[in-house]
Structures are given as C-alpha cells and as structure tokens.
Amino acid sequence: MTGAATIPCWPDPVETWEPPLGREALEDVLSKIRRWQPFDGDALLDDVGAVLDDVVPPEERLEELGQRLRRHLMQLVGIAVAAEADQEDAQAERLLRRARQVRSEDMPSDHWQAVGHLRRMAWSVNELLERLVAIQCLKEPAAST
C-alpha cells in the first residue's frame, strides 16, 4: 500500500465547546489552586511538638508558630467540613467549634500569655487531628523520629 494516508472527516456538525465558567471565575479558581498547600501531617506534628515540648519556644518564634498553627487549624476544619464530620460526630463538632474559637483569638503581647495561647491552639490541632483520624477523615501522619 503506497501513497498518503487520508484523514476521515467527521460527517456530523460539532458544537463549539464553551467553558463551564466565565473568565473571572476561572481566574479565581486558578488563583485558589496556586495558593493551595497540601496537607502536611509531618509539619503539623513538628509544630505541635515544638509548642507542647517541655522547652518553651523562644519569643521570636511565637508569631511564626501561631501562624503555622492557625494554618493547620484552617486545613483541619476545611477537611472536617468537607467530610461533614461535624454533622456525623458530636465530638468532632465540639472540637471544630473550639478550633474556630481559638483560631480567631489574637496572640497576646505578653510572652507567657502568648505561650499559653499557642499551647491551646496546639492542643486543638492535635485533638482535632486525632478525632479526624479516628472517624477516618484522614490517615494518621507518621511521627517523625
């Protein structure tokens, strides 16, 4: 068989594809995807450990640890809400309320009050993580050695 191959034509008319969202909505989705950070259980455990350790974190790290714990709480709350854990489990609902409450509090300016606030946040992160693992919304992150 010799000669050029022919490409068959589609005999039926095809509708022009239209994206499901408009330009602004697609740009908004793209922006959210670019800001998205995957759940990092190891980082969560490291941050909780740094705050709940017997050694008090130095004052210059308190703000950074507070931001990281807030981010962990936001991720865990988002995971729990998406899985409807608050509707399925009374303990998860209670932990979500507490997580939202502690996350919304401002960091105290006094060093020891700030440490206390961070420890409350760390406990909220830890307990919510444990509950989400127990009700199978998340897999348990491996503890760092």
PDB file of C-alpha atoms in Angstrom:
ATOM      1  CA  MET A   1       0.000   0.000   0.000  1.00  0.00           C
ATOM      2  CA  THR A   2       1.556   3.260  -1.056  1.00  0.00           C
ATOM      3  CA  GLY A   3       0.523   6.860  -1.052  1.00  0.00           C
ATOM      4  CA  ALA A   4      -0.554   9.401   1.517  1.00  0.00           C
ATOM      5  CA  ALA A   5      -2.836   8.448   4.346  1.00  0.00           C
ATOM      6  CA  THR A   6      -6.183  10.168   4.373  1.00  0.00           C
ATOM      7  CA  ILE A   7      -7.814  11.608   7.463  1.00  0.00           C
ATOM      8  CA  PRO A   8     -11.503  10.818   7.736  1.00  0.00           C
ATOM      9  CA  CYS A   9     -13.804  13.798   8.193  1.00  0.00           C
ATOM     10  CA  TRP A  10     -16.447  13.864  10.879  1.00  0.00           C
ATOM     11  CA  PRO A  11     -19.724  13.986   8.988  1.00  0.00           C
ATOM     12  CA  ASP A  12     -21.872  15.454  11.782  1.00  0.00           C
ATOM     13  CA  PRO A  13     -21.642  19.080  12.882  1.00  0.00           C
ATOM     14  CA  VAL A  14     -19.954  19.587  16.263  1.00  0.00           C
ATOM     15  CA  GLU A  15     -20.985  22.290  18.718  1.00  0.00           C
ATOM     16  CA  THR A  16     -18.331  24.752  19.811  1.00  0.00           C
ATOM     17  CA  TRP A  17     -17.133  23.981  23.329  1.00  0.00           C
ATOM     18  CA  GLU A  18     -17.907  26.564  25.981  1.00  0.00           C
ATOM     19  CA  PRO A  19     -16.026  26.534  29.306  1.00  0.00           C
ATOM     20  CA  PRO A  20     -18.243  25.817  32.323  1.00  0.00           C
ATOM     21  CA  LEU A  21     -17.210  29.094  33.982  1.00  0.00           C
ATOM     22  CA  GLY A  22     -16.551  32.611  32.760  1.00  0.00           C
ATOM     23  CA  ARG A  23     -13.103  34.170  32.582  1.00  0.00           C
ATOM     24  CA  GLU A  24     -13.240  35.838  36.026  1.00  0.00           C
ATOM     25  CA  ALA A  25     -14.459  32.664  37.720  1.00  0.00           C
ATOM     26  CA  LEU A  26     -11.743  30.580  36.045  1.00  0.00           C
ATOM     27  CA  GLU A  27      -9.084  33.114  37.110  1.00  0.00           C
ATOM     28  CA  ASP A  28     -10.438  32.930  40.670  1.00  0.00           C
ATOM     29  CA  VAL A  29     -10.215  29.122  40.635  1.00  0.00           C
ATOM     30  CA  LEU A  30      -6.668  29.279  39.255  1.00  0.00           C
ATOM     31  CA  SER A  31      -5.667  31.769  41.950  1.00  0.00           C
ATOM     32  CA  LYS A  32      -7.016  29.458  44.671  1.00  0.00           C
ATOM     33  CA  ILE A  33      -5.193  26.480  43.201  1.00  0.00           C
ATOM     34  CA  ARG A  34      -1.931  28.420  43.186  1.00  0.00           C
ATOM     35  CA  ARG A  35      -2.372  29.367  46.879  1.00  0.00           C
ATOM     36  CA  TRP A  36      -3.399  25.858  47.924  1.00  0.00           C
ATOM     37  CA  GLN A  37      -0.996  23.962  50.122  1.00  0.00           C
ATOM     38  CA  PRO A  38      -1.446  20.221  50.539  1.00  0.00           C
ATOM     39  CA  PHE A  39      -1.994  18.812  53.997  1.00  0.00           C
ATOM     40  CA  ASP A  40       1.385  18.059  55.576  1.00  0.00           C
ATOM     41  CA  GLY A  41       0.883  15.846  58.615  1.00  0.00           C
ATOM     42  CA  ASP A  42       4.597  15.751  59.407  1.00  0.00           C
ATOM     43  CA  ALA A  43       4.824  19.562  59.563  1.00  0.00           C
ATOM     44  CA  LEU A  44       1.687  19.610  61.721  1.00  0.00           C
ATOM     45  CA  LEU A  45       3.205  17.154  64.188  1.00  0.00           C
ATOM     46  CA  ASP A  46       6.502  19.076  64.216  1.00  0.00           C
ATOM     47  CA  ASP A  47       4.719  22.353  65.003  1.00  0.00           C
ATOM     48  CA  VAL A  48       2.528  20.805  67.697  1.00  0.00           C
ATOM     49  CA  GLY A  49       5.612  19.187  69.228  1.00  0.00           C
ATOM     50  CA  ALA A  50       7.555  22.460  69.177  1.00  0.00           C
ATOM     51  CA  VAL A  51       4.790  24.210  71.118  1.00  0.00           C
ATOM     52  CA  LEU A  52       3.903  21.422  73.554  1.00  0.00           C
ATOM     53  CA  ASP A  53       7.508  20.471  74.300  1.00  0.00           C
ATOM     54  CA  ASP A  54       8.865  20.985  77.820  1.00  0.00           C
ATOM     55  CA  VAL A  55      11.146  23.692  76.405  1.00  0.00           C
ATOM     56  CA  VAL A  56       9.237  26.934  75.873  1.00  0.00           C
ATOM     57  CA  PRO A  57       9.619  28.299  72.333  1.00  0.00           C
ATOM     58  CA  PRO A  58      11.695  31.492  72.159  1.00  0.00           C
ATOM     59  CA  GLU A  59       9.785  34.742  71.915  1.00  0.00           C
ATOM     60  CA  GLU A  60      10.988  35.447  68.355  1.00  0.00           C
ATOM     61  CA  ARG A  61       9.330  32.208  67.115  1.00  0.00           C
ATOM     62  CA  LEU A  62       5.932  32.718  68.757  1.00  0.00           C
ATOM     63  CA  GLU A  63       4.343  34.689  65.911  1.00  0.00           C
ATOM     64  CA  GLU A  64       5.582  32.241  63.262  1.00  0.00           C
ATOM     65  CA  LEU A  65       4.338  29.242  65.268  1.00  0.00           C
ATOM     66  CA  GLY A  66       0.995  30.986  65.769  1.00  0.00           C
ATOM     67  CA  GLN A  67       0.586  31.493  62.021  1.00  0.00           C
ATOM     68  CA  ARG A  68       1.532  27.892  61.301  1.00  0.00           C
ATOM     69  CA  LEU A  69      -0.886  26.522  63.902  1.00  0.00           C
ATOM     70  CA  ARG A  70      -3.671  28.729  62.526  1.00  0.00           C
ATOM     71  CA  ARG A  71      -2.973  27.355  59.034  1.00  0.00           C
ATOM     72  CA  HIS A  72      -3.106  23.779  60.389  1.00  0.00           C
ATOM     73  CA  LEU A  73      -6.405  24.524  62.135  1.00  0.00           C
ATOM     74  CA  MET A  74      -7.859  26.028  58.955  1.00  0.00           C
ATOM     75  CA  GLN A  75      -6.857  22.965  56.947  1.00  0.00           C
ATOM     76  CA  LEU A  76      -8.255  20.540  59.505  1.00  0.00           C
ATOM     77  CA  VAL A  77     -11.505  22.494  59.783  1.00  0.00           C
ATOM     78  CA  GLY A  78     -11.784  22.519  55.991  1.00  0.00           C
ATOM     79  CA  ILE A  79     -11.210  18.763  55.815  1.00  0.00           C
ATOM     80  CA  ALA A  80     -13.759  18.134  58.575  1.00  0.00           C
ATOM     81  CA  VAL A  81     -16.402  20.346  56.969  1.00  0.00           C
ATOM     82  CA  ALA A  82     -15.874  18.766  53.534  1.00  0.00           C
ATOM     83  CA  ALA A  83     -16.290  15.309  55.092  1.00  0.00           C
ATOM     84  CA  GLU A  84     -19.323  16.537  57.079  1.00  0.00           C
ATOM     85  CA  ALA A  85     -17.642  15.305  60.255  1.00  0.00           C
ATOM     86  CA  ASP A  86     -19.427  17.961  62.307  1.00  0.00           C
ATOM     87  CA  GLN A  87     -22.788  16.553  61.206  1.00  0.00           C
ATOM     88  CA  GLU A  88     -21.807  12.917  61.756  1.00  0.00           C
ATOM     89  CA  ASP A  89     -19.877  13.102  65.033  1.00  0.00           C
ATOM     90  CA  ALA A  90     -20.722  15.140  68.147  1.00  0.00           C
ATOM     91  CA  GLN A  91     -17.124  15.125  69.405  1.00  0.00           C
ATOM     92  CA  ALA A  92     -15.857  16.391  66.032  1.00  0.00           C
ATOM     93  CA  GLU A  93     -18.465  19.164  66.150  1.00  0.00           C
ATOM     94  CA  ARG A  94     -17.280  20.227  69.622  1.00  0.00           C
ATOM     95  CA  LEU A  95     -13.622  20.181  68.524  1.00  0.00           C
ATOM     96  CA  LEU A  96     -14.448  22.212  65.410  1.00  0.00           C
ATOM     97  CA  ARG A  97     -16.186  24.871  67.484  1.00  0.00           C
ATOM     98  CA  ARG A  98     -13.200  25.062  69.811  1.00  0.00           C
ATOM     99  CA  ALA A  99     -10.747  25.164  66.896  1.00  0.00           C
ATOM    100  CA  ARG A 100     -12.620  28.059  65.289  1.00  0.00           C
ATOM    101  CA  GLN A 101     -12.785  29.913  68.584  1.00  0.00           C
ATOM    102  CA  VAL A 102      -9.092  29.559  69.487  1.00  0.00           C
ATOM    103  CA  ARG A 103      -8.005  30.356  65.916  1.00  0.00           C
ATOM    104  CA  SER A 104      -9.952  33.619  65.973  1.00  0.00           C
ATOM    105  CA  GLU A 105      -8.280  34.867  69.171  1.00  0.00           C
ATOM    106  CA  ASP A 106      -5.475  37.395  68.853  1.00  0.00           C
ATOM    107  CA  MET A 107      -1.987  36.499  70.004  1.00  0.00           C
ATOM    108  CA  PRO A 108      -1.411  38.112  73.430  1.00  0.00           C
ATOM    109  CA  SER A 109       1.507  40.529  73.644  1.00  0.00           C
ATOM    110  CA  ASP A 110       2.758  39.108  76.960  1.00  0.00           C
ATOM    111  CA  HIS A 111       5.258  36.278  76.356  1.00  0.00           C
ATOM    112  CA  TRP A 112       3.781  33.787  78.828  1.00  0.00           C
ATOM    113  CA  GLN A 113       0.199  34.514  77.798  1.00  0.00           C
ATOM    114  CA  ALA A 114       1.256  34.022  74.171  1.00  0.00           C
ATOM    115  CA  VAL A 115       2.829  30.668  75.072  1.00  0.00           C
ATOM    116  CA  GLY A 116      -0.429  29.655  76.789  1.00  0.00           C
ATOM    117  CA  HIS A 117      -2.421  30.701  73.727  1.00  0.00           C
ATOM    118  CA  LEU A 118      -0.108  28.713  71.423  1.00  0.00           C
ATOM    119  CA  ARG A 119      -0.451  25.659  73.637  1.00  0.00           C
ATOM    120  CA  ARG A 120      -4.243  25.880  73.493  1.00  0.00           C
ATOM    121  CA  MET A 121      -4.020  26.097  69.705  1.00  0.00           C
ATOM    122  CA  ALA A 122      -1.594  23.163  69.577  1.00  0.00           C
ATOM    123  CA  TRP A 123      -3.907  21.030  71.714  1.00  0.00           C
ATOM    124  CA  SER A 124      -6.829  21.959  69.456  1.00  0.00           C
ATOM    125  CA  VAL A 125      -4.812  20.965  66.385  1.00  0.00           C
ATOM    126  CA  ASN A 126      -3.724  17.700  67.977  1.00  0.00           C
ATOM    127  CA  GLU A 127      -7.163  16.702  69.275  1.00  0.00           C
ATOM    128  CA  LEU A 128      -8.923  17.587  66.022  1.00  0.00           C
ATOM    129  CA  LEU A 129      -6.336  15.620  64.042  1.00  0.00           C
ATOM    130  CA  GLU A 130      -6.767  12.601  66.320  1.00  0.00           C
ATOM    131  CA  ARG A 131     -10.562  12.765  66.000  1.00  0.00           C
ATOM    132  CA  LEU A 132     -10.458  13.065  62.210  1.00  0.00           C
ATOM    133  CA  VAL A 133      -8.154  10.041  62.089  1.00  0.00           C
ATOM    134  CA  ALA A 134     -10.459   8.111  64.451  1.00  0.00           C
ATOM    135  CA  ILE A 135     -13.528   8.768  62.262  1.00  0.00           C
ATOM    136  CA  GLN A 136     -11.476   8.049  59.125  1.00  0.00           C
ATOM    137  CA  CYS A 137     -11.498  11.501  57.545  1.00  0.00           C
ATOM    138  CA  LEU A 138      -7.688  11.432  57.492  1.00  0.00           C
ATOM    139  CA  LYS A 139      -4.914   8.908  57.642  1.00  0.00           C
ATOM    140  CA  GLU A 140      -2.648   9.181  60.646  1.00  0.00           C
ATOM    141  CA  PRO A 141       0.573  11.033  59.794  1.00  0.00           C
ATOM    142  CA  ALA A 142       3.774   9.174  60.599  1.00  0.00           C
ATOM    143  CA  ALA A 143       5.521  10.515  63.684  1.00  0.00           C
ATOM    144  CA  SER A 144       8.986  11.890  62.948  1.00  0.00           C
ATOM    145  CA  THR A 145      11.873  10.191  64.693  1.00  0.00           C
TER     146      THR A 145
END
